[in-house]
Amino acid sequence: MLKEVIATRYITPLREGGSLPGLVEADDFGTYVMKFTGAGQGRKTLVAEVVCGELARRLGLRVPRLVTVELDPVLGLGEPDQEVQGLLKSSGGTNLGMDFLSGALGFDPLAFEVSPEEAGRIVWFDALVNNVDRSWRNPNLLMWQGELWLIDHGATMIWQHNWPRAQASAARPYDALDHALASFAPDVRAAAAELAPLVTDELLAEVTAEIPDVWLADEPGFESADALRKAYAQPLVARAAVIHERIEGIK
Ligand SMILES: Nc1ncnc2c1ncn2[C@@H]1O[C@H](COP(=O)(O)OP(=O)(O)OP(=O)(O)O)[C@@H](O)[C@H]1O
Ligand SMILES: [Mg+2]
């Protein structure tokens, strides 16, 4: 289970983020980057963050700790910014939080060196979950305490937006041409040999169990939250075995 905290104070919006993530303080005195159910694509983005973040962590990649943040929309009343106020008012209940890496720098491919092994693991993982949001324009990678950290997995698993066609969609290749780590000679074969055997039904059951039930409720075509959890797991297990042969745009 993800740790559950309660938002006590909205600190500030993180202006770079397209979905208007914000910094909040919680009842455990922690500071979290919060992503709101009321934003853009709503809860599916948050489900993707949990599935990919918790899977990446279990594969040994660095992802800031995820928590759920309970929000009382009353917190929005004092917000002078109309957009922020609207977001807080429409996001009552369970939202996503992530440990705020204070002092982290955005990854700059010209300023940092990444080994082919690490680049390979990250490119392979992004291919697995079909992450289209790790380009050199917008890497969604942070440098913190000398290490590379993965953030922002909202734009992954495109198939979750059309379940009847998910199998066909998940069979498609991954285009890594614009990937932020494409120029570091990513060794995706070594990564696949190491990581693919770990992506099992058991691991995905553990990962998808972390998704809060409320984000899975009332999905058309699914009679329970657990049935939908299996739908998230299945394409990833299938893809893990073959995706290294379907990564385009890198040598
Ligand atoms: N855990 C964190 N610690 C420190 N800074 C963070 C963290 N998470 C996000 N940020 C900062 O906030 C920015 C926006 O976060 P994120 O990319 O997750 O939001 P988004 O709305 O999905 O963004 P976009 O769609 O623009 O890529 C990041 O680029 C980064 O600078
Ligand atoms: Mg981002």
XYZ file of N, CA and C and ligand atoms in Angstrom:
785
model
N 0.831 -1.212 0.000
C 0.000 0.000 0.000
C 0.862 1.257 0.000
N 0.489 2.207 -0.854
C 1.178 3.495 -0.800
C 0.821 4.164 0.511
N 1.759 4.886 1.075
C 1.476 5.655 2.278
C 0.384 6.685 1.964
N -0.525 6.900 2.928
C -1.586 7.890 2.736
C -1.311 9.107 3.598
N -1.318 10.271 2.978
C -1.158 11.505 3.757
C -2.325 12.438 3.446
N -2.469 13.452 4.265
C -3.543 14.436 4.074
C -2.909 15.792 3.803
N -3.343 16.436 2.735
C -2.791 17.752 2.392
C -3.217 18.768 3.445
N -2.249 19.530 3.927
C -2.576 20.552 4.928
C -2.387 21.964 4.379
N -1.557 22.103 3.343
C -1.298 23.431 2.794
C -0.858 23.329 1.345
N -1.454 24.153 0.506
C -0.998 24.237 -0.876
C 0.103 25.283 -0.912
N 1.296 24.909 -1.363
C 2.419 25.846 -1.302
C 2.514 26.678 -2.582
N 2.693 25.991 -3.723
C 2.866 26.746 -4.970
C 2.710 25.824 -6.174
N 2.264 26.348 -7.297
C 2.248 25.506 -8.500
C 3.660 25.317 -9.053
N 3.913 24.173 -9.688
C 5.178 23.951 -10.390
C 4.922 24.355 -11.834
N 5.289 25.549 -12.172
C 4.833 26.143 -13.422
C 5.247 25.408 -14.682
N 6.348 24.641 -14.598
C 6.784 23.963 -15.830
C 5.803 22.895 -16.279
N 5.112 22.299 -15.328
C 4.302 21.123 -15.634
C 3.042 21.460 -16.403
N 2.800 20.720 -17.501
C 1.615 20.940 -18.315
C 0.327 20.706 -17.544
N 0.356 19.741 -16.600
C -0.870 19.402 -15.879
C -1.015 20.206 -14.586
N -0.192 21.221 -14.433
C -0.221 22.080 -13.249
C -0.058 21.311 -11.935
N 0.974 20.474 -11.838
C 1.245 19.866 -10.538
C 1.599 20.953 -9.536
N 1.365 20.674 -8.252
C 1.650 21.672 -7.230
C 2.476 21.084 -6.107
N 3.099 21.980 -5.345
C 3.800 21.537 -4.141
C 2.842 21.669 -2.980
N 2.714 20.618 -2.196
C 1.861 20.693 -1.011
C 2.605 20.197 0.219
N 2.124 20.666 1.353
C 2.625 20.161 2.631
C 1.546 19.235 3.169
N 1.964 18.173 3.855
C 0.986 17.201 4.340
C 1.073 17.026 5.847
N 0.111 16.255 6.387
C 0.001 16.095 7.833
C 1.194 15.354 8.444
N 2.047 14.759 7.606
C 3.260 14.125 8.135
C 4.451 15.086 8.052
N 4.169 16.360 7.740
C 5.172 17.426 7.599
C 6.056 17.233 6.365
N 5.691 16.274 5.507
C 6.431 16.084 4.258
C 6.007 17.112 3.221
N 6.895 17.354 2.254
C 6.582 18.224 1.116
C 6.494 17.337 -0.120
N 5.372 17.418 -0.821
C 5.131 16.529 -1.949
C 4.797 17.301 -3.216
N 5.234 16.736 -4.347
C 4.728 17.184 -5.638
C 3.396 16.476 -5.809
N 2.325 17.259 -5.975
C 1.001 16.649 -6.024
C 0.439 16.741 -7.422
N -0.143 15.627 -7.882
C -0.829 15.583 -9.173
C -2.299 15.316 -8.918
N -3.133 16.088 -9.586
C -4.537 16.181 -9.196
C -5.480 15.347 -10.069
N -6.457 14.716 -9.426
C -7.461 13.954 -10.198
C -8.268 14.876 -11.102
N -8.383 16.146 -10.741
C -9.189 17.076 -11.535
C -8.448 17.647 -12.742
N -7.186 17.256 -12.945
C -6.403 17.834 -14.045
C -6.596 17.052 -15.335
N -6.548 17.746 -16.458
C -6.525 17.180 -17.812
C -7.121 15.799 -17.965
N -6.259 14.819 -18.196
C -6.698 13.445 -18.438
C -7.202 12.759 -17.161
N -7.102 13.465 -16.037
C -7.677 12.950 -14.806
C -6.997 11.706 -14.276
N -7.806 10.823 -13.762
C -7.265 9.745 -12.937
C -6.423 8.741 -13.724
N -6.648 8.605 -15.051
C -5.829 7.631 -15.794
C -4.350 8.021 -15.787
N -4.102 9.304 -15.799
C -2.715 9.773 -15.704
C -2.113 9.330 -14.365
N -2.908 9.405 -13.331
C -2.412 9.040 -11.998
C -2.204 7.530 -11.885
N -3.100 6.765 -12.497
C -2.918 5.307 -12.519
C -1.603 4.971 -13.209
N -1.340 5.649 -14.338
C -0.095 5.401 -15.073
C 1.116 5.742 -14.217
N 1.022 6.817 -13.458
C 2.144 7.186 -12.568
C 2.418 6.074 -11.556
N 1.360 5.506 -11.009
C 1.546 4.466 -9.985
C 2.075 3.186 -10.616
N 1.458 2.744 -11.712
C 1.891 1.484 -12.327
C 3.353 1.599 -12.777
N 3.673 2.659 -13.504
C 5.033 2.782 -14.050
C 6.036 3.105 -12.952
N 5.676 3.993 -12.051
C 6.598 4.362 -10.978
C 6.933 3.169 -10.090
N 5.916 2.417 -9.708
C 6.152 1.283 -8.806
C 6.811 0.109 -9.529
N 6.545 -0.020 -10.844
C 7.234 -1.053 -11.613
C 8.714 -0.680 -11.772
N 8.969 0.563 -12.164
C 10.357 1.011 -12.352
C 11.154 0.808 -11.063
N 10.555 1.170 -9.958
C 11.243 1.029 -8.657
C 11.629 -0.430 -8.415
N 10.702 -1.331 -8.715
C 10.971 -2.755 -8.475
C 11.989 -3.329 -9.463
N 12.190 -2.610 -10.568
C 13.226 -3.038 -11.522
C 14.573 -2.383 -11.205
N 14.623 -1.650 -10.111
C 15.893 -1.078 -9.673
C 16.176 0.316 -10.210
N 15.189 0.929 -10.876
C 15.369 2.307 -11.340
C 14.968 3.260 -10.216
N 15.542 4.466 -10.256
C 15.256 5.418 -9.178
C 14.024 6.256 -9.502
N 13.016 6.164 -8.624
C 11.783 6.942 -8.752
C 11.488 7.498 -7.361
N 11.172 8.795 -7.238
C 10.835 9.305 -5.901
C 9.650 8.524 -5.322
N 9.636 8.364 -4.009
C 8.554 7.619 -3.354
C 7.188 8.223 -3.700
N 6.223 7.364 -3.965
C 4.858 7.820 -4.257
C 3.978 7.626 -3.033
N 3.035 8.541 -2.856
C 2.062 8.448 -1.763
C 0.697 8.831 -2.332
N -0.364 8.544 -1.584
C -1.645 9.151 -1.948
C -1.879 10.340 -1.024
N -2.463 11.382 -1.613
C -2.709 12.608 -0.846
C -4.208 12.880 -0.827
N -4.782 12.869 0.361
C -6.206 13.206 0.493
C -6.344 14.726 0.512
N -7.268 15.209 -0.326
C -7.445 16.659 -0.434
C -8.866 17.060 -0.069
N -8.962 18.006 0.861
C -10.241 18.646 1.155
C -10.317 19.881 0.253
N -11.319 19.923 -0.663
C -11.366 21.026 -1.628
C -11.447 22.399 -0.973
N -11.777 22.436 0.292
C -11.806 23.702 1.046
C -10.442 24.408 0.961
N -9.380 23.602 0.794
C -8.031 24.153 0.681
C -7.916 25.117 -0.505
N -8.819 24.988 -1.479
C -8.767 25.847 -2.662
C -9.354 27.227 -2.437
N -10.143 27.367 -1.377
C -10.885 28.629 -1.194
C -9.978 29.844 -1.093
N -8.833 29.677 -0.446
C -7.942 30.824 -0.256
C -6.999 31.084 -1.414
N -7.115 30.317 -2.490
C -6.162 30.471 -3.599
C -6.513 31.646 -4.494
N -5.614 32.595 -4.650
C -5.896 33.745 -5.516
C -5.923 33.373 -7.005
N -5.130 32.394 -7.400
C -5.047 32.014 -8.815
C -6.285 31.184 -9.192
N -7.031 31.672 -10.178
C -8.278 31.030 -10.592
C -8.067 29.585 -11.036
N -6.993 29.367 -11.789
C -6.735 28.041 -12.346
C -6.431 27.042 -11.226
N -5.608 27.486 -10.269
C -5.261 26.632 -9.135
C -6.504 26.360 -8.289
N -7.290 27.409 -8.085
C -8.500 27.259 -7.279
C -9.439 26.219 -7.914
N -9.594 26.316 -9.239
C -10.453 25.364 -9.961
C -9.952 23.937 -9.817
N -8.637 23.783 -9.917
C -8.026 22.458 -9.816
C -8.250 21.854 -8.430
N -8.037 22.648 -7.408
C -8.201 22.145 -6.032
C -9.666 21.796 -5.763
N -10.560 22.657 -6.266
C -11.990 22.406 -6.021
C -12.482 21.150 -6.717
N -11.874 20.817 -7.858
C -12.346 19.648 -8.612
C -11.566 18.375 -8.266
N -10.686 18.455 -7.255
C -9.832 17.308 -6.959
C -10.006 16.795 -5.535
N -11.193 16.962 -4.991
C -11.439 16.448 -3.649
C -11.239 14.938 -3.613
N -10.727 14.416 -2.497
C -10.521 12.976 -2.374
C -9.068 12.585 -2.572
N -8.867 11.442 -3.241
C -7.533 10.841 -3.331
C -6.772 11.321 -4.563
N -5.622 11.918 -4.335
C -4.736 12.388 -5.395
C -3.380 11.704 -5.235
N -2.460 12.010 -6.177
C -1.132 11.395 -6.112
C -0.112 12.379 -5.572
N 0.788 11.890 -4.748
C 1.909 12.708 -4.288
C 3.216 11.984 -4.538
N 4.279 12.769 -4.656
C 5.604 12.209 -4.887
C 6.580 12.985 -4.033
N 7.522 12.295 -3.415
C 8.533 12.996 -2.623
C 9.149 14.111 -3.458
N 9.213 15.296 -2.898
C 9.835 16.427 -3.588
C 11.344 16.327 -3.417
N 12.061 16.228 -4.521
C 13.523 16.156 -4.469
C 14.058 17.581 -4.476
N 14.273 18.084 -3.278
C 14.671 19.482 -3.143
C 16.062 19.699 -3.729
N 16.178 20.690 -4.592
C 17.476 21.010 -5.187
C 17.808 20.188 -6.415
N 16.857 19.344 -6.872
C 17.119 18.540 -8.073
C 17.243 19.444 -9.290
N 18.103 19.021 -10.236
C 18.246 19.741 -11.497
C 17.613 18.933 -12.607
N 17.032 19.626 -13.580
C 16.545 18.925 -14.759
C 17.723 18.311 -15.495
N 17.539 17.098 -16.027
C 18.620 16.424 -16.731
C 18.942 17.149 -18.038
N 20.229 17.394 -18.253
C 20.672 18.029 -19.487
C 21.658 17.076 -20.174
N 21.264 16.512 -21.320
C 22.119 15.507 -21.977
C 23.501 16.053 -22.357
N 23.633 17.370 -22.419
C 24.936 17.937 -22.768
C 25.812 18.144 -21.542
N 25.207 18.130 -20.364
C 25.961 18.440 -19.147
C 26.244 17.217 -18.274
N 25.499 16.112 -18.512
C 25.688 14.921 -17.679
C 26.037 13.720 -18.539
N 26.834 12.833 -17.987
C 27.211 11.603 -18.680
C 26.362 10.455 -18.114
N 25.844 9.606 -18.984
C 25.084 8.431 -18.541
C 25.715 7.207 -19.199
N 25.909 6.135 -18.435
C 26.564 4.941 -18.999
C 25.598 4.231 -19.954
N 26.144 3.473 -20.915
C 25.277 2.706 -21.825
C 24.375 1.731 -21.067
N 24.859 1.218 -19.940
C 24.051 0.268 -19.155
C 22.828 0.967 -18.561
N 23.071 2.118 -17.915
C 21.942 2.820 -17.298
C 20.999 3.365 -18.374
N 21.571 3.940 -19.439
C 20.725 4.440 -20.536
C 19.890 3.297 -21.103
N 20.507 2.125 -21.238
C 19.800 0.961 -21.770
C 18.628 0.554 -20.894
N 18.846 0.548 -19.579
C 17.754 0.166 -18.667
C 16.589 1.146 -18.770
N 16.902 2.431 -18.863
C 15.833 3.437 -18.901
C 15.104 3.408 -20.252
N 15.859 3.313 -21.357
C 15.209 3.247 -22.672
C 14.349 1.975 -22.766
N 14.886 0.859 -22.268
C 14.108 -0.388 -22.318
C 12.820 -0.245 -21.501
N 12.939 0.334 -20.315
C 11.751 0.514 -19.485
C 10.737 1.428 -20.184
N 11.215 2.522 -20.776
C 10.296 3.436 -21.460
C 9.627 2.752 -22.654
N 10.369 1.871 -23.321
C 9.778 1.113 -24.424
C 8.702 0.172 -23.889
N 8.995 -0.448 -22.765
C 8.027 -1.382 -22.164
C 6.693 -0.696 -21.893
N 6.729 0.469 -21.292
C 5.487 1.154 -20.906
C 5.040 2.153 -21.970
N 5.786 2.185 -23.094
C 5.498 3.113 -24.191
C 5.438 4.566 -23.704
N 6.508 4.988 -23.069
C 6.570 6.360 -22.556
C 6.946 7.319 -23.690
N 6.035 8.214 -24.032
C 6.312 9.171 -25.113
C 6.789 10.510 -24.552
N 7.046 10.540 -23.264
C 7.385 11.797 -22.591
C 8.779 11.753 -21.962
N 9.765 11.233 -22.736
C 11.134 11.260 -22.214
C 12.063 11.747 -23.334
N 11.602 12.751 -24.078
C 12.390 13.236 -25.209
C 13.425 14.244 -24.731
N 14.391 14.558 -25.575
C 15.396 15.537 -25.176
C 14.761 16.908 -24.969
N 13.601 17.142 -25.589
C 12.920 18.424 -25.359
C 12.368 18.504 -23.942
N 11.906 17.367 -23.442
C 11.249 17.308 -22.140
C 11.588 15.961 -21.511
N 12.802 15.842 -20.919
C 13.289 14.510 -20.510
C 12.555 13.883 -19.323
N 11.975 14.711 -18.452
C 11.351 14.154 -17.255
C 12.307 13.232 -16.493
N 13.558 13.672 -16.461
C 14.606 13.020 -15.672
C 15.218 14.100 -14.796
N 15.448 13.771 -13.547
C 16.074 14.741 -12.640
C 17.427 14.221 -12.180
N 18.355 15.159 -11.977
C 19.626 14.815 -11.341
C 19.509 15.259 -9.885
N 19.693 14.334 -9.004
C 19.571 14.649 -7.577
C 20.596 13.825 -6.813
N 21.372 14.486 -6.005
C 22.445 13.838 -5.244
C 23.315 12.968 -6.146
N 23.613 13.518 -7.320
C 24.548 12.852 -8.226
C 23.981 11.685 -9.013
N 22.668 11.419 -8.862
C 22.069 10.286 -9.569
C 20.875 10.734 -10.402
N 20.540 9.866 -11.348
C 19.427 10.123 -12.250
C 18.126 9.555 -11.662
N 17.081 10.381 -11.635
C 15.776 9.952 -11.107
C 14.709 10.109 -12.179
N 13.795 9.158 -12.221
C 12.723 9.168 -13.217
C 11.462 9.796 -12.625
N 10.882 10.749 -13.365
C 9.584 11.304 -12.955
C 8.642 11.331 -14.148
N 7.384 11.610 -13.855
C 6.368 11.924 -14.862
C 6.074 10.769 -15.814
N 5.313 9.821 -15.343
C 4.924 8.672 -16.170
C 3.454 8.723 -16.585
N 2.912 9.932 -16.612
C 1.490 10.070 -16.965
C 1.184 9.720 -18.408
N 2.148 9.984 -19.305
C 1.888 9.760 -20.740
C 2.485 8.428 -21.183
N 2.039 7.355 -20.568
C 2.509 6.003 -20.900
C 1.284 5.125 -21.151
N 1.542 3.904 -21.577
C 0.466 2.909 -21.734
C -0.737 3.498 -22.463
N -0.482 4.046 -23.641
C -1.541 4.689 -24.423
C -2.777 3.790 -24.546
N -2.541 2.473 -24.500
C -3.649 1.518 -24.642
C -4.680 1.616 -23.532
N -4.331 2.239 -22.413
C -5.333 2.340 -21.339
C -6.494 3.267 -21.722
N -6.325 4.016 -22.814
C -7.406 4.912 -23.229
C -8.380 4.245 -24.199
N -8.093 3.003 -24.587
C -8.999 2.276 -25.479
C -8.853 0.781 -25.212
N -9.459 0.307 -24.138
C -9.250 -1.085 -23.708
C -9.637 -2.123 -24.753
N -10.746 -1.940 -25.492
C -11.084 -2.984 -26.475
C -9.961 -3.202 -27.499
N -9.152 -2.183 -27.771
C -8.074 -2.308 -28.760
C -6.690 -2.384 -28.103
N -6.664 -2.632 -26.801
C -5.399 -2.554 -26.062
C -4.358 -3.550 -26.572
N -4.778 -4.749 -26.878
C -3.816 -5.777 -27.273
C -3.072 -5.381 -28.553
N -3.828 -4.877 -29.538
C -3.209 -4.452 -30.799
C -2.292 -3.259 -30.569
N -2.749 -2.336 -29.748
C -1.965 -1.136 -29.479
C -0.655 -1.485 -28.769
N -0.725 -2.415 -27.824
C 0.462 -2.786 -27.045
C 1.423 -3.648 -27.854
N 1.002 -4.124 -29.015
C 1.898 -4.922 -29.862
C 2.766 -4.029 -30.746
N 2.521 -2.735 -30.718
C 3.248 -1.830 -31.614
C 4.664 -1.544 -31.109
N 5.566 -1.165 -32.022
C 6.945 -0.864 -31.625
C 7.050 0.451 -30.842
N 8.256 0.718 -30.356
C 8.535 1.953 -29.626
C 9.550 2.768 -30.411
N 9.260 4.025 -30.587
C 10.159 4.909 -31.318
C 11.031 5.677 -30.326
N 12.319 5.347 -30.288
C 13.234 5.975 -29.322
C 14.086 7.077 -29.951
N 13.739 7.466 -31.186
C 14.576 8.432 -31.917
C 14.815 9.712 -31.114
N 13.769 10.236 -30.488
C 13.879 11.500 -29.747
C 14.157 11.294 -28.253
N 14.416 10.060 -27.843
C 14.597 9.785 -26.413
C 15.796 10.573 -25.866
N 15.619 11.096 -24.665
C 16.665 11.933 -24.054
C 17.991 11.200 -23.903
N 17.965 9.851 -23.852
C 19.200 9.091 -23.652
C 19.651 8.358 -24.912
N 19.028 8.690 -26.048
C 19.355 7.989 -27.301
C 20.816 8.153 -27.684
N 21.428 9.253 -27.294
C 22.811 9.515 -27.719
C 23.858 8.880 -26.794
N 23.411 8.114 -25.782
C 24.364 7.505 -24.840
C 24.607 6.023 -25.136
N 24.372 5.617 -26.378
C 24.571 4.217 -26.783
C 23.859 3.243 -25.851
N 22.550 3.451 -25.633
C 21.825 2.606 -24.668
C 21.917 1.120 -25.025
N 22.343 0.322 -24.072
C 22.474 -1.119 -24.297
C 21.156 -1.792 -23.908
N 20.193 -1.755 -24.831
C 18.861 -2.281 -24.498
C 18.848 -3.813 -24.470
N 19.780 -4.445 -25.166
C 19.820 -5.922 -25.133
C 20.209 -6.403 -23.741
N 21.252 -5.771 -23.191
C 21.672 -6.149 -21.835
C 20.552 -5.856 -20.838
N 19.887 -4.705 -21.032
C 18.792 -4.340 -20.126
C 17.666 -5.366 -20.221
N 17.326 -5.765 -21.440
C 16.242 -6.746 -21.621
C 16.601 -8.070 -20.962
N 17.859 -8.491 -21.136
C 18.278 -9.767 -20.552
C 18.173 -9.728 -19.029
N 18.477 -8.570 -18.464
C 18.449 -8.428 -17.004
C 17.023 -8.210 -16.473
N 16.247 -7.365 -17.165
C 14.982 -6.897 -16.578
C 13.746 -7.668 -17.044
N 13.727 -8.098 -18.303
C 12.510 -8.753 -18.809
C 12.074 -9.949 -17.947
N 13.021 -10.805 -17.492
C 12.587 -11.948 -16.677
C 11.931 -11.549 -15.349
N 12.156 -10.294 -14.937
C 11.560 -9.844 -13.658
C 10.100 -9.431 -13.823
N 9.704 -9.123 -15.074
C 8.349 -8.592 -15.313
C 7.367 -9.756 -15.442
N 6.955 -10.267 -14.310
C 6.087 -11.454 -14.257
C 4.675 -11.069 -13.816
N 3.738 -12.018 -13.969
C 2.376 -11.803 -13.457
C 2.400 -11.459 -11.967
N 3.285 -12.137 -11.234
C 3.341 -11.900 -9.782
C 3.786 -10.475 -9.480
N 4.834 -10.024 -10.186
C 5.324 -8.669 -9.928
C 4.253 -7.637 -10.295
N 3.585 -7.859 -11.447
C 2.561 -6.900 -11.865
C 1.345 -6.918 -10.932
N 1.059 -8.074 -10.347
C -0.045 -8.133 -9.380
C 0.302 -7.257 -8.171
N 1.563 -7.346 -7.763
C 2.023 -6.530 -6.627
C 1.972 -5.038 -6.981
N 2.413 -4.707 -8.180
C 2.452 -3.303 -8.617
C 1.033 -2.735 -8.746
N 0.157 -3.478 -9.411
C -1.193 -2.938 -9.659
C -2.036 -2.915 -8.390
N -1.645 -3.714 -7.400
C -2.353 -3.662 -6.113
C -2.175 -2.298 -5.446
N -1.139 -1.566 -5.863
C -0.878 -0.238 -5.285
C -1.834 0.839 -5.820
N -2.558 0.539 -6.905
C -3.459 1.559 -7.475
C -4.677 1.713 -6.558
N -4.969 2.924 -6.109
C -6.155 3.097 -5.271
C -7.441 2.678 -6.008
N -8.325 1.935 -5.336
C -9.583 1.474 -5.945
C -10.390 2.603 -6.587
N -10.396 3.763 -5.940
C -11.259 4.852 -6.451
C -10.860 5.310 -7.850
N -9.595 5.095 -8.229
C -9.173 5.497 -9.584
C -9.525 4.434 -10.620
N -10.034 3.305 -10.156
C -10.338 2.201 -11.070
C -11.844 1.967 -11.186
N -12.612 2.672 -10.372
C -14.057 2.410 -10.308
C -14.761 2.810 -11.607
N -15.796 2.045 -11.953
C -16.710 2.388 -13.048
C -16.047 2.541 -14.409
N -15.015 1.755 -14.679
C -14.443 1.761 -16.028
C -15.339 0.884 -16.910
N -15.858 1.461 -18.015
C -16.756 0.668 -18.868
C -16.089 -0.636 -19.326
N -16.834 -1.749 -19.233
C -16.316 -3.041 -19.686
C -15.646 -3.856 -18.585
N -15.523 -3.291 -17.389
C -14.871 -4.015 -16.293
C -15.813 -4.096 -15.100
N -15.916 -5.318 -14.563
C -16.887 -5.463 -13.477
C -16.278 -5.211 -12.102
N -14.961 -5.106 -12.036
C -14.348 -4.830 -10.729
C -13.017 -4.127 -10.923
N -12.563 -3.534 -9.857
C -11.250 -2.874 -9.884
C -10.153 -3.901 -10.176
N -10.295 -5.106 -9.635
C -9.257 -6.109 -9.855
C -9.199 -6.583 -11.306
N -10.370 -6.618 -11.970
C -10.367 -6.984 -13.394
C -9.594 -5.934 -14.193
N -9.773 -4.693 -13.830
C -9.042 -3.621 -14.519
C -7.543 -3.680 -14.178
N -7.213 -4.042 -12.959
C -5.791 -4.206 -12.593
C -5.128 -5.243 -13.511
N -5.853 -6.329 -13.771
C -5.289 -7.370 -14.664
C -5.107 -6.824 -16.073
N -6.014 -5.946 -16.504
C -5.895 -5.360 -17.848
C -4.659 -4.464 -17.943
N -4.289 -3.830 -16.854
C -3.049 -3.044 -16.842
C -1.823 -3.968 -16.875
N -1.915 -5.079 -16.171
C -0.767 -5.979 -16.048
C -0.467 -6.726 -17.343
N -1.505 -7.221 -17.998
C -1.327 -8.169 -19.103
C -0.459 -7.639 -20.255
N -0.744 -6.432 -20.792
C 0.097 -5.976 -21.919
C 1.558 -5.782 -21.526
N 1.818 -5.451 -20.284
C 3.204 -5.228 -19.860
C 3.957 -6.546 -19.785
N 3.321 -7.572 -19.265
C 3.966 -8.887 -19.197
C 4.232 -9.394 -20.619
N 3.248 -9.219 -21.510
C 3.416 -9.685 -22.893
C 4.527 -8.904 -23.593
N 4.549 -7.615 -23.388
C 5.500 -6.735 -24.065
C 6.939 -6.954 -23.597
N 7.091 -7.307 -22.316
C 8.438 -7.451 -21.748
C 9.281 -8.465 -22.529
N 8.629 -9.505 -23.020
C 9.375 -10.582 -23.682
C 9.926 -10.162 -25.046
N 9.302 -9.191 -25.679
C 9.647 -8.911 -27.093
C 10.082 -7.481 -27.397
N 9.864 -6.574 -26.462
C 9.966 -5.158 -26.849
C 11.384 -4.751 -27.263
N 12.416 -5.419 -26.761
C 13.785 -5.019 -27.133
C 14.029 -5.178 -28.632
N 13.239 -6.039 -29.262
C 13.387 -6.214 -30.719
C 12.552 -5.201 -31.490
N 11.787 -4.420 -30.792
C 10.894 -3.474 -31.467
C 11.139 -2.034 -31.030
N 12.394 -1.740 -30.709
C 12.746 -0.367 -30.362
C 13.387 0.263 -31.591
N 12.743 1.285 -32.116
C 13.217 1.920 -33.341
C 13.943 3.227 -33.019
N 14.873 3.609 -33.899
C 15.482 4.923 -33.776
C 16.815 4.941 -33.054
N 17.232 3.793 -32.472
C 18.577 3.736 -31.876
C 19.320 2.561 -32.491
N 20.663 2.611 -32.418
C 21.464 1.537 -33.032
C 21.585 0.358 -32.095
N 9.645 14.775 -7.305
C 10.067 15.952 -7.791
N 11.080 16.622 -7.198
C 11.513 17.813 -7.679
N 10.986 18.432 -8.770
C 9.985 17.798 -9.398
C 9.474 16.531 -8.951
N 8.463 16.163 -9.778
C 8.354 17.142 -10.684
N 9.256 18.128 -10.476
C 9.412 19.351 -11.286
O 8.147 19.743 -11.781
C 8.094 19.682 -13.200
C 6.737 19.186 -13.651
O 6.528 17.868 -13.172
P 5.967 16.752 -14.152
O 6.843 16.659 -15.349
O 5.781 15.517 -13.368
O 4.554 17.389 -14.531
P 3.663 17.330 -15.828
O 2.543 18.261 -15.679
O 3.317 15.918 -16.101
O 4.674 17.861 -16.895
P 4.758 17.899 -18.461
O 3.524 17.340 -19.035
O 4.992 19.355 -18.748
O 5.992 17.075 -18.727
C 9.254 18.771 -13.585
O 9.742 19.037 -14.870
C 10.284 19.083 -12.506
O 10.990 20.262 -12.808
Mg 6.970 16.593 -17.164
